[in-house]
Amino acid sequence: MLKVLFITYYWPPSGGAGVQRCLKFVKHLPEFNVEPTVVTVSEHEGAYPLFDNSLLAEVPENVRVFRTATSEPFEYYKKLTGKKEIPYGGFANEKKTGLVQKLFKFLRGNLFIPDARVGWNKHALKKCAELLETEKFDAVITSSPPHSTQLIGLELQKKYGLRWIADLRDPWTDIYYYKDLNHTFLAKKLDEKYEREVIQKADALLVTSADTKRLFLNKPVNIDSDKIMVLPNGFDEADFQFPSEPPNDRFCLTYTGTITDTYNIVAFLQAFAENARRYPEIKFSLRFVGKVSAEVQKQVEDANLVHLVEYVPFVPHVESIQYLMRSTALLMAIPDVENNFCILPGKLFEYLASNKQIICIGPVGSDADRIIDECGAGRVFHYSAYDLMLDHLDTLSRNWKVNYNLDLPNINYQHYSRKALTGKLADLIRTK
């Protein structure tokens, strides 16, 4: 059996989307004769925006997980700002920032390169060195963000000659909030240098979408296209053991995950409100499961939708799946930002596995649009396509009056299962 060292900052009991990819890889790798060993941060010291203790049950008992200390500035941030939350990447959960927060954002962009979690690296490297004193690993996989984790792989390759696979779940210097970090010229150049080194020196790169691959290939680094493998996120078949139970007394549209005003669903909210006005005989419900920013809640008010909207706070992952299965259709949105053609939310694949119709607000012709079209799972609408959205909602409403179950027939999404995708990763690990 091959042995791989898997290095990831986000690991159960961390919650949210970022932890799913690594957890599912580690869960399924032993089925392909690959033994993973995980190095991660202590759950008592790591800066996790969300916690989901239910995910701990998915970690295989025979997988070794080593947790380390870390050195990060987030506790000082909470004390200085009086906030209880750790800021998300790019401070996406903090639209309005005060002087202290602006200062911290500047420090984050210029003193902590590539990111404020870089203080974990020395602790992780120490643990890796201890393991490598007595064990041999066939490869090391570093998963990011935080992209500072990739510098651990760079150091391990340099010092021990380990075969290194860099898994980049998001773009690096092309991420949509990058310009908001107010880098100085020197800080930006240093960050770009780190990015180029990782792209150039990693033995293989994993990205989640074709457009992200294009972004990295356009960097001033001469690398073979075959070095970058598109391995999207997926769904775990074990998560979908619940029957589909769309409500028979209302049309329930569900959105799961975080949403802020950068997702630009204003036109959709207006179309949803108008459609509900046209069909007074139907009880409509728009349900948000997860974190909804104050700005989006204000947009809901402005669209006169408060009486139709339900807000469900963050729930464990298994519960979010149950909410999907108890829906009529599903809403997805992609941030209306630069380089959003490469944004491929992990939830898309769980939406596919639910066999529900998907209404996606985002860039037409994007990677998400291609996959939804390929699977025949719904439609993507541009942010401003009010008339098209309204027409589609009208069609769904008329169909609902005939049959409240709008579930799709079995669609072609099995190749996006976590197990199938992990098989491709195992093949890459075996490649010499």
Short mmCIF file of C-alpha atoms in Angstrom, two decimals:
data_model
loop_
_atom_site.label_atom_id
_atom_site.label_comp_id
_atom_site.label_asym_id
_atom_site.label_seq_id
_atom_site.Cartn_x
_atom_site.Cartn_y
_atom_site.Cartn_z
CA MET A 1 0.00 0.00 0.00
CA LEU A 2 1.27 3.46 -0.93
CA LYS A 3 1.61 6.04 1.82
CA VAL A 4 0.78 9.71 1.38
CA LEU A 5 1.26 12.63 3.77
CA PHE A 6 -1.82 14.86 3.56
CA ILE A 7 -1.35 18.40 4.86
CA THR A 8 -4.43 20.56 5.31
CA TYR A 9 -5.32 23.43 7.62
CA TYR A 10 -9.06 22.77 7.48
CA TRP A 11 -10.06 19.47 9.06
CA PRO A 12 -12.96 18.32 11.26
CA PRO A 13 -14.32 19.75 13.49
CA SER A 14 -13.86 22.68 11.11
CA GLY A 15 -17.10 23.22 9.22
CA GLY A 16 -18.03 24.82 5.93
CA ALA A 17 -17.20 23.99 2.34
CA GLY A 18 -13.38 24.07 2.57
CA VAL A 19 -13.07 20.99 4.75
CA GLN A 20 -15.15 18.68 2.56
CA ARG A 21 -12.63 18.08 -0.24
CA CYS A 22 -9.78 16.93 2.00
CA LEU A 23 -12.03 14.90 4.28
CA LYS A 24 -13.58 12.98 1.40
CA PHE A 25 -10.20 12.32 -0.27
CA VAL A 26 -8.82 10.90 2.97
CA LYS A 27 -12.00 8.91 3.57
CA HIS A 28 -11.84 7.14 0.20
CA LEU A 29 -8.09 6.83 -0.49
CA PRO A 30 -7.72 3.55 1.48
CA GLU A 31 -10.25 1.99 -0.94
CA PHE A 32 -7.64 2.56 -3.66
CA ASN A 33 -4.74 1.06 -1.72
CA VAL A 34 -3.39 4.42 -0.55
CA GLU A 35 -2.82 5.05 3.16
CA PRO A 36 -3.17 8.74 4.10
CA THR A 37 -1.63 10.35 7.19
CA VAL A 38 -3.02 13.78 8.03
CA VAL A 39 -1.15 16.73 9.50
CA THR A 40 -3.44 19.58 10.53
CA VAL A 41 -3.85 22.35 13.10
CA SER A 42 -5.23 21.79 16.58
CA GLU A 43 -8.95 22.42 16.74
CA HIS A 44 -8.32 24.39 19.93
CA GLU A 45 -5.89 26.80 18.25
CA GLY A 46 -6.92 26.92 14.59
CA ALA A 47 -8.84 29.94 13.27
CA TYR A 48 -11.98 28.21 12.03
CA PRO A 49 -14.88 30.48 10.97
CA LEU A 50 -17.28 27.53 11.37
CA PHE A 51 -17.41 24.30 13.37
CA ASP A 52 -19.20 21.07 12.49
CA ASN A 53 -18.51 18.32 15.01
CA SER A 54 -20.63 15.85 13.03
CA LEU A 55 -17.85 15.60 10.43
CA LEU A 56 -15.54 13.94 12.97
CA ALA A 57 -17.54 10.73 12.52
CA GLU A 58 -16.47 10.59 8.86
CA VAL A 59 -12.75 10.37 9.63
CA PRO A 60 -11.80 6.66 9.26
CA GLU A 61 -10.68 5.16 12.57
CA ASN A 62 -7.48 3.75 11.09
CA VAL A 63 -6.33 7.11 9.62
CA ARG A 64 -3.73 8.84 11.74
CA VAL A 65 -4.35 12.54 12.32
CA PHE A 66 -1.63 14.69 13.88
CA ARG A 67 -2.73 18.08 15.21
CA THR A 68 -0.22 20.83 15.92
CA ALA A 69 -0.06 24.20 17.61
CA THR A 70 -0.10 27.39 15.54
CA SER A 71 0.87 31.06 15.79
CA GLU A 72 -1.78 33.35 14.34
CA PRO A 73 -3.10 36.90 14.94
CA PHE A 74 -6.84 36.20 14.96
CA GLU A 75 -7.36 36.24 18.72
CA TYR A 76 -5.85 39.74 18.81
CA TYR A 77 -8.21 40.71 15.99
CA LYS A 78 -11.28 39.58 17.93
CA LYS A 79 -10.14 41.41 21.06
CA LEU A 80 -9.40 44.65 19.22
CA THR A 81 -12.60 44.67 17.15
CA GLY A 82 -14.93 43.12 19.70
CA LYS A 83 -16.10 40.64 17.06
CA LYS A 84 -16.77 37.00 17.84
CA GLU A 85 -16.26 35.76 14.29
CA ILE A 86 -13.00 34.96 12.55
CA PRO A 87 -13.00 36.85 9.21
CA TYR A 88 -13.51 34.70 6.12
CA GLY A 89 -11.12 34.87 3.18
CA GLY A 90 -11.06 38.43 1.92
CA PHE A 91 -13.19 39.50 4.89
CA ALA A 92 -16.27 38.44 2.92
CA ASN A 93 -18.32 38.35 6.11
CA GLU A 94 -17.42 41.95 6.97
CA LYS A 95 -18.82 44.35 4.43
CA LYS A 96 -18.62 47.40 6.69
CA THR A 97 -15.26 47.77 8.39
CA GLY A 98 -14.10 50.20 11.02
CA LEU A 99 -10.66 51.74 11.44
CA VAL A 100 -9.27 48.78 13.42
CA GLN A 101 -10.59 46.32 10.85
CA LYS A 102 -9.12 48.34 7.98
CA LEU A 103 -5.79 48.37 9.77
CA PHE A 104 -5.93 44.64 10.32
CA LYS A 105 -6.80 44.07 6.66
CA PHE A 106 -3.77 46.13 5.64
CA LEU A 107 -1.53 44.19 8.03
CA ARG A 108 -2.97 40.91 6.75
CA GLY A 109 -2.13 41.91 3.18
CA ASN A 110 1.40 43.10 3.89
CA LEU A 111 2.85 41.43 6.99
CA PHE A 112 1.38 37.96 6.53
CA ILE A 113 2.38 36.62 3.13
CA PRO A 114 0.66 34.71 1.59
CA ASP A 115 -1.94 34.89 4.39
CA ALA A 116 -2.47 35.27 8.12
CA ARG A 117 -2.34 31.51 8.74
CA VAL A 118 1.31 31.29 7.65
CA GLY A 119 2.21 31.07 11.35
CA TRP A 120 1.05 27.45 11.28
CA ASN A 121 3.78 26.42 8.84
CA LYS A 122 6.66 26.08 11.31
CA HIS A 123 4.56 23.87 13.57
CA ALA A 124 3.40 21.68 10.68
CA LEU A 125 6.95 21.37 9.31
CA LYS A 126 8.20 20.28 12.73
CA LYS A 127 5.61 17.49 12.90
CA CYS A 128 6.38 16.42 9.32
CA ALA A 129 10.09 16.27 10.16
CA GLU A 130 9.33 14.00 13.14
CA LEU A 131 7.30 11.65 10.94
CA LEU A 132 9.91 11.57 8.19
CA GLU A 133 12.61 10.54 10.64
CA THR A 134 11.06 7.09 10.95
CA GLU A 135 8.71 6.72 7.97
CA LYS A 136 8.79 6.84 4.21
CA PHE A 137 6.00 8.46 2.24
CA ASP A 138 5.42 8.07 -1.49
CA ALA A 139 4.01 11.57 -1.87
CA VAL A 140 2.90 14.65 0.03
CA ILE A 141 -0.32 16.51 -0.77
CA THR A 142 -0.82 20.09 0.38
CA SER A 143 -4.32 21.53 0.09
CA SER A 144 -5.15 25.23 0.11
CA PRO A 145 -6.43 27.82 0.88
CA PRO A 146 -4.82 28.99 3.03
CA HIS A 147 -2.20 29.14 0.28
CA SER A 148 0.55 29.42 2.90
CA THR A 149 0.06 25.64 3.24
CA GLN A 150 1.66 25.24 -0.20
CA LEU A 151 4.91 26.64 1.19
CA ILE A 152 5.02 23.59 3.49
CA GLY A 153 5.02 21.34 0.43
CA LEU A 154 7.69 23.49 -1.18
CA GLU A 155 9.95 23.09 1.86
CA LEU A 156 9.35 19.35 2.18
CA GLN A 157 10.16 18.80 -1.48
CA LYS A 158 13.33 20.86 -1.18
CA LYS A 159 14.57 19.22 2.03
CA TYR A 160 13.45 15.60 1.57
CA GLY A 161 12.93 15.22 -2.18
CA LEU A 162 9.32 14.13 -1.65
CA ARG A 163 7.01 13.90 -4.63
CA TRP A 164 4.69 16.86 -4.12
CA ILE A 165 1.09 17.33 -5.29
CA ALA A 166 -0.28 20.85 -4.71
CA ASP A 167 -4.07 20.94 -4.43
CA LEU A 168 -5.33 24.51 -5.00
CA ARG A 169 -9.05 24.68 -4.30
CA ASP A 170 -9.16 28.39 -5.24
CA PRO A 171 -7.09 30.76 -7.38
CA TRP A 172 -4.22 32.51 -5.56
CA THR A 173 -3.41 36.05 -6.69
CA ASP A 174 -6.42 35.96 -9.04
CA ILE A 175 -8.97 35.40 -6.28
CA TYR A 176 -11.76 37.96 -6.54
CA TYR A 177 -11.06 39.68 -3.22
CA TYR A 178 -7.29 39.94 -3.73
CA LYS A 179 -7.30 43.65 -4.59
CA ASP A 180 -9.20 44.38 -1.36
CA LEU A 181 -6.21 43.31 0.73
CA ASN A 182 -4.34 46.52 -0.22
CA HIS A 183 -0.96 44.93 -0.82
CA THR A 184 2.02 47.23 -1.16
CA PHE A 185 4.13 46.76 -4.29
CA LEU A 186 6.72 44.67 -2.44
CA ALA A 187 4.14 42.49 -0.68
CA LYS A 188 2.37 41.77 -3.96
CA LYS A 189 5.65 40.86 -5.68
CA LEU A 190 6.57 38.49 -2.85
CA ASP A 191 3.17 36.81 -3.02
CA GLU A 192 3.46 36.43 -6.79
CA LYS A 193 6.92 34.93 -6.32
CA TYR A 194 5.54 32.30 -3.92
CA GLU A 195 2.74 31.50 -6.35
CA ARG A 196 5.16 31.04 -9.27
CA GLU A 197 7.44 28.82 -7.19
CA VAL A 198 4.58 26.54 -6.24
CA ILE A 199 3.31 26.30 -9.83
CA GLN A 200 6.78 25.67 -11.19
CA LYS A 201 8.18 23.27 -8.60
CA ALA A 202 5.22 21.12 -7.59
CA ASP A 203 5.31 17.76 -9.36
CA ALA A 204 1.58 18.06 -10.07
CA LEU A 205 -1.13 20.65 -9.51
CA LEU A 206 -4.78 19.94 -8.78
CA VAL A 207 -7.44 22.57 -9.50
CA THR A 208 -11.22 22.41 -9.22
CA SER A 209 -12.22 23.90 -12.59
CA ALA A 210 -11.03 24.25 -16.17
CA ASP A 211 -11.00 28.03 -15.95
CA THR A 212 -8.77 27.95 -12.86
CA LYS A 213 -6.34 25.84 -14.87
CA ARG A 214 -6.39 28.53 -17.56
CA LEU A 215 -5.57 31.20 -14.95
CA PHE A 216 -2.51 29.30 -13.74
CA LEU A 217 -1.33 28.49 -17.27
CA ASN A 218 -1.42 32.20 -18.08
CA LYS A 219 1.12 32.94 -15.35
CA PRO A 220 4.68 33.89 -16.45
CA VAL A 221 5.86 30.34 -15.76
CA ASN A 222 6.73 27.85 -18.45
CA ILE A 223 5.01 24.60 -17.46
CA ASP A 224 3.38 21.73 -19.31
CA SER A 225 -0.41 21.87 -19.41
CA ASP A 226 -0.52 18.19 -18.46
CA LYS A 227 1.01 19.06 -15.10
CA ILE A 228 -2.28 20.68 -14.04
CA MET A 229 -5.10 18.22 -13.44
CA VAL A 230 -8.70 19.40 -13.18
CA LEU A 231 -10.22 17.45 -10.30
CA PRO A 232 -13.48 19.10 -9.30
CA ASN A 233 -15.27 18.83 -6.00
CA GLY A 234 -18.03 16.28 -5.82
CA PHE A 235 -20.68 14.60 -3.72
CA ASP A 236 -20.35 11.68 -1.34
CA GLU A 237 -22.87 8.96 -2.10
CA ALA A 238 -22.98 8.07 1.60
CA ASP A 239 -24.41 11.53 2.34
CA PHE A 240 -27.46 10.88 0.18
CA GLN A 241 -29.32 8.20 2.11
CA PHE A 242 -32.39 10.36 2.67
CA PRO A 243 -35.49 10.04 0.48
CA SER A 244 -36.62 12.97 -1.61
CA GLU A 245 -39.54 14.65 0.17
CA PRO A 246 -40.56 17.82 -1.67
CA PRO A 247 -43.40 19.54 0.23
CA ASN A 248 -46.85 19.07 -1.25
CA ASP A 249 -48.29 22.22 0.29
CA ARG A 250 -45.81 24.82 -0.93
CA PHE A 251 -43.17 25.61 -3.55
CA CYS A 252 -39.95 25.61 -1.52
CA LEU A 253 -36.75 26.96 -3.11
CA THR A 254 -33.63 26.34 -0.99
CA TYR A 255 -30.19 27.94 -0.94
CA THR A 256 -27.45 26.42 1.25
CA GLY A 257 -24.20 28.05 2.33
CA THR A 258 -22.92 31.57 2.77
CA ILE A 259 -24.32 34.40 0.67
CA THR A 260 -23.40 38.10 0.58
CA ASP A 261 -24.32 41.02 -1.66
CA THR A 262 -21.39 40.19 -3.96
CA TYR A 263 -23.54 37.31 -5.22
CA ASN A 264 -25.90 39.86 -6.77
CA ILE A 265 -29.29 38.13 -6.54
CA VAL A 266 -31.30 41.39 -6.58
CA ALA A 267 -32.96 40.75 -9.95
CA PHE A 268 -33.78 37.20 -8.94
CA LEU A 269 -35.41 38.31 -5.70
CA GLN A 270 -37.54 40.74 -7.66
CA ALA A 271 -38.51 38.04 -10.15
CA PHE A 272 -39.38 35.63 -7.34
CA ALA A 273 -41.58 38.27 -5.71
CA GLU A 274 -43.37 39.06 -8.97
CA ASN A 275 -43.95 35.38 -9.71
CA ALA A 276 -45.42 34.86 -6.24
CA ARG A 277 -47.76 37.82 -6.87
CA ARG A 278 -48.95 36.21 -10.12
CA TYR A 279 -49.73 32.90 -8.42
CA PRO A 280 -51.55 33.78 -5.18
CA GLU A 281 -52.98 30.26 -5.03
CA ILE A 282 -49.47 28.82 -4.51
CA LYS A 283 -47.65 29.15 -1.20
CA PHE A 284 -44.05 30.06 -2.02
CA SER A 285 -41.05 29.77 0.30
CA LEU A 286 -37.46 30.90 -0.22
CA ARG A 287 -35.22 29.22 2.33
CA PHE A 288 -31.62 30.21 3.12
CA VAL A 289 -29.67 27.61 5.10
CA GLY A 290 -26.39 29.11 6.33
CA LYS A 291 -24.94 32.58 6.78
CA VAL A 292 -26.85 35.39 5.06
CA SER A 293 -25.27 38.85 5.18
CA ALA A 294 -27.16 41.89 6.43
CA GLU A 295 -26.99 43.36 2.91
CA VAL A 296 -28.79 40.36 1.39
CA GLN A 297 -31.40 40.46 4.13
CA LYS A 298 -31.96 44.13 3.23
CA GLN A 299 -32.38 43.13 -0.43
CA VAL A 300 -35.02 40.64 0.68
CA GLU A 301 -36.85 43.44 2.49
CA ASP A 302 -36.62 45.76 -0.50
CA ALA A 303 -38.16 43.06 -2.71
CA ASN A 304 -41.07 42.71 -0.23
CA LEU A 305 -40.21 39.05 0.34
CA VAL A 306 -39.80 38.95 4.10
CA HIS A 307 -43.06 37.02 4.56
CA LEU A 308 -41.86 34.34 2.11
CA VAL A 309 -38.28 33.94 3.31
CA GLU A 310 -37.02 31.54 5.96
CA TYR A 311 -33.55 31.91 7.49
CA VAL A 312 -31.96 28.79 8.94
CA PRO A 313 -28.59 29.37 10.69
CA PHE A 314 -25.56 27.20 9.92
CA VAL A 315 -26.36 23.51 10.44
CA PRO A 316 -24.20 20.36 10.41
CA HIS A 317 -23.45 19.07 6.93
CA VAL A 318 -25.79 16.09 7.20
CA GLU A 319 -28.68 18.40 8.05
CA SER A 320 -27.94 20.62 5.06
CA ILE A 321 -28.37 17.55 2.83
CA GLN A 322 -31.75 16.88 4.43
CA TYR A 323 -32.83 20.43 3.65
CA LEU A 324 -31.93 19.81 0.00
CA MET A 325 -34.02 16.66 -0.12
CA ARG A 326 -37.00 18.47 1.42
CA SER A 327 -37.05 21.14 -1.32
CA THR A 328 -38.98 21.69 -4.52
CA ALA A 329 -35.99 23.21 -6.33
CA LEU A 330 -32.59 24.68 -5.44
CA LEU A 331 -31.06 28.13 -5.77
CA MET A 332 -27.36 28.64 -6.38
CA ALA A 333 -25.45 31.89 -6.94
CA ILE A 334 -21.91 32.68 -8.02
CA PRO A 335 -20.28 35.96 -6.89
CA ASP A 336 -20.54 38.76 -9.45
CA VAL A 337 -16.80 39.43 -9.45
CA GLU A 338 -13.74 39.29 -11.65
CA ASN A 339 -12.62 35.80 -12.75
CA ASN A 340 -15.90 34.26 -11.67
CA PHE A 341 -16.00 31.90 -14.65
CA CYS A 342 -13.71 29.60 -12.66
CA ILE A 343 -15.82 29.62 -9.47
CA LEU A 344 -17.27 26.16 -9.10
CA PRO A 345 -19.00 25.87 -5.70
CA GLY A 346 -18.69 22.50 -4.01
CA LYS A 347 -22.42 22.64 -3.28
CA LEU A 348 -23.14 22.32 -7.02
CA PHE A 349 -22.30 18.62 -6.94
CA GLU A 350 -24.48 17.98 -3.90
CA TYR A 351 -27.25 19.87 -5.66
CA LEU A 352 -26.78 17.51 -8.63
CA ALA A 353 -26.96 14.45 -6.40
CA SER A 354 -30.28 15.63 -4.95
CA ASN A 355 -31.93 15.31 -8.40
CA LYS A 356 -33.57 18.71 -7.86
CA GLN A 357 -33.92 21.42 -10.49
CA ILE A 358 -31.20 24.05 -10.09
CA ILE A 359 -31.68 27.77 -10.65
CA CYS A 360 -28.20 29.29 -10.81
CA ILE A 361 -27.53 33.03 -10.87
CA GLY A 362 -24.08 33.62 -12.36
CA PRO A 363 -21.95 33.95 -15.48
CA VAL A 364 -23.41 32.24 -18.54
CA GLY A 365 -20.85 30.04 -20.26
CA SER A 366 -18.90 29.44 -17.06
CA ASP A 367 -17.63 26.11 -15.73
CA ALA A 368 -20.72 25.86 -13.53
CA ASP A 369 -22.98 26.53 -16.52
CA ARG A 370 -21.22 23.81 -18.53
CA ILE A 371 -21.69 21.19 -15.82
CA ILE A 372 -25.34 22.06 -15.14
CA ASP A 373 -26.03 21.86 -18.87
CA GLU A 374 -24.03 18.64 -19.25
CA CYS A 375 -26.11 16.99 -16.52
CA GLY A 376 -29.43 18.48 -17.65
CA ALA A 377 -29.91 19.73 -14.11
CA GLY A 378 -31.31 23.21 -14.56
CA ARG A 379 -30.44 26.63 -15.95
CA VAL A 380 -27.97 29.45 -15.38
CA PHE A 381 -29.18 33.05 -15.60
CA HIS A 382 -27.10 36.19 -15.86
CA TYR A 383 -27.44 38.50 -12.84
CA SER A 384 -29.57 41.00 -14.76
CA ALA A 385 -31.74 38.51 -16.73
CA TYR A 386 -34.95 39.41 -14.90
CA ASP A 387 -37.31 38.51 -17.74
CA LEU A 388 -35.71 35.10 -18.31
CA MET A 389 -35.77 34.34 -14.59
CA LEU A 390 -39.42 35.32 -14.33
CA ASP A 391 -40.34 33.22 -17.35
CA HIS A 392 -38.53 30.19 -15.88
CA LEU A 393 -40.19 30.63 -12.48
CA ASP A 394 -43.54 30.89 -14.26
CA THR A 395 -42.92 27.58 -16.04
CA LEU A 396 -41.90 25.85 -12.82
CA SER A 397 -44.97 27.24 -11.04
CA ARG A 398 -47.34 25.96 -13.71
CA ASN A 399 -45.66 22.55 -13.62
CA TRP A 400 -45.90 22.51 -9.81
CA LYS A 401 -49.67 23.01 -10.01
CA VAL A 402 -49.88 19.80 -12.06
CA ASN A 403 -47.42 17.82 -9.92
CA TYR A 404 -45.74 19.18 -6.77
CA ASN A 405 -42.79 16.81 -7.29
CA LEU A 406 -40.49 18.58 -9.77
CA ASP A 407 -37.58 16.17 -9.19
CA LEU A 408 -35.56 15.40 -12.29
CA PRO A 409 -35.23 11.92 -13.75
CA ASN A 410 -31.93 10.22 -12.98
CA ILE A 411 -29.32 12.57 -14.41
CA ASN A 412 -25.74 11.86 -15.40
CA TYR A 413 -23.73 12.97 -12.38
CA GLN A 414 -22.15 9.76 -11.04
CA HIS A 415 -18.70 10.64 -12.37
CA TYR A 416 -18.70 13.51 -9.87
CA SER A 417 -18.94 11.20 -6.87
CA ARG A 418 -16.20 11.72 -4.28
CA LYS A 419 -15.17 8.08 -4.61
CA ALA A 420 -14.76 8.28 -8.40
CA LEU A 421 -12.76 11.52 -8.11
CA THR A 422 -10.56 10.04 -5.35
CA GLY A 423 -9.81 7.17 -7.70
CA LYS A 424 -8.32 9.66 -10.14
CA LEU A 425 -6.24 11.16 -7.34
CA ALA A 426 -5.00 7.69 -6.40
CA ASP A 427 -3.96 7.11 -10.02
CA LEU A 428 -1.99 10.36 -9.92
CA ILE A 429 -0.28 9.34 -6.66
CA ARG A 430 0.78 6.06 -8.28
CA THR A 431 2.20 7.88 -11.31
CA LYS A 432 5.97 8.19 -11.12
#
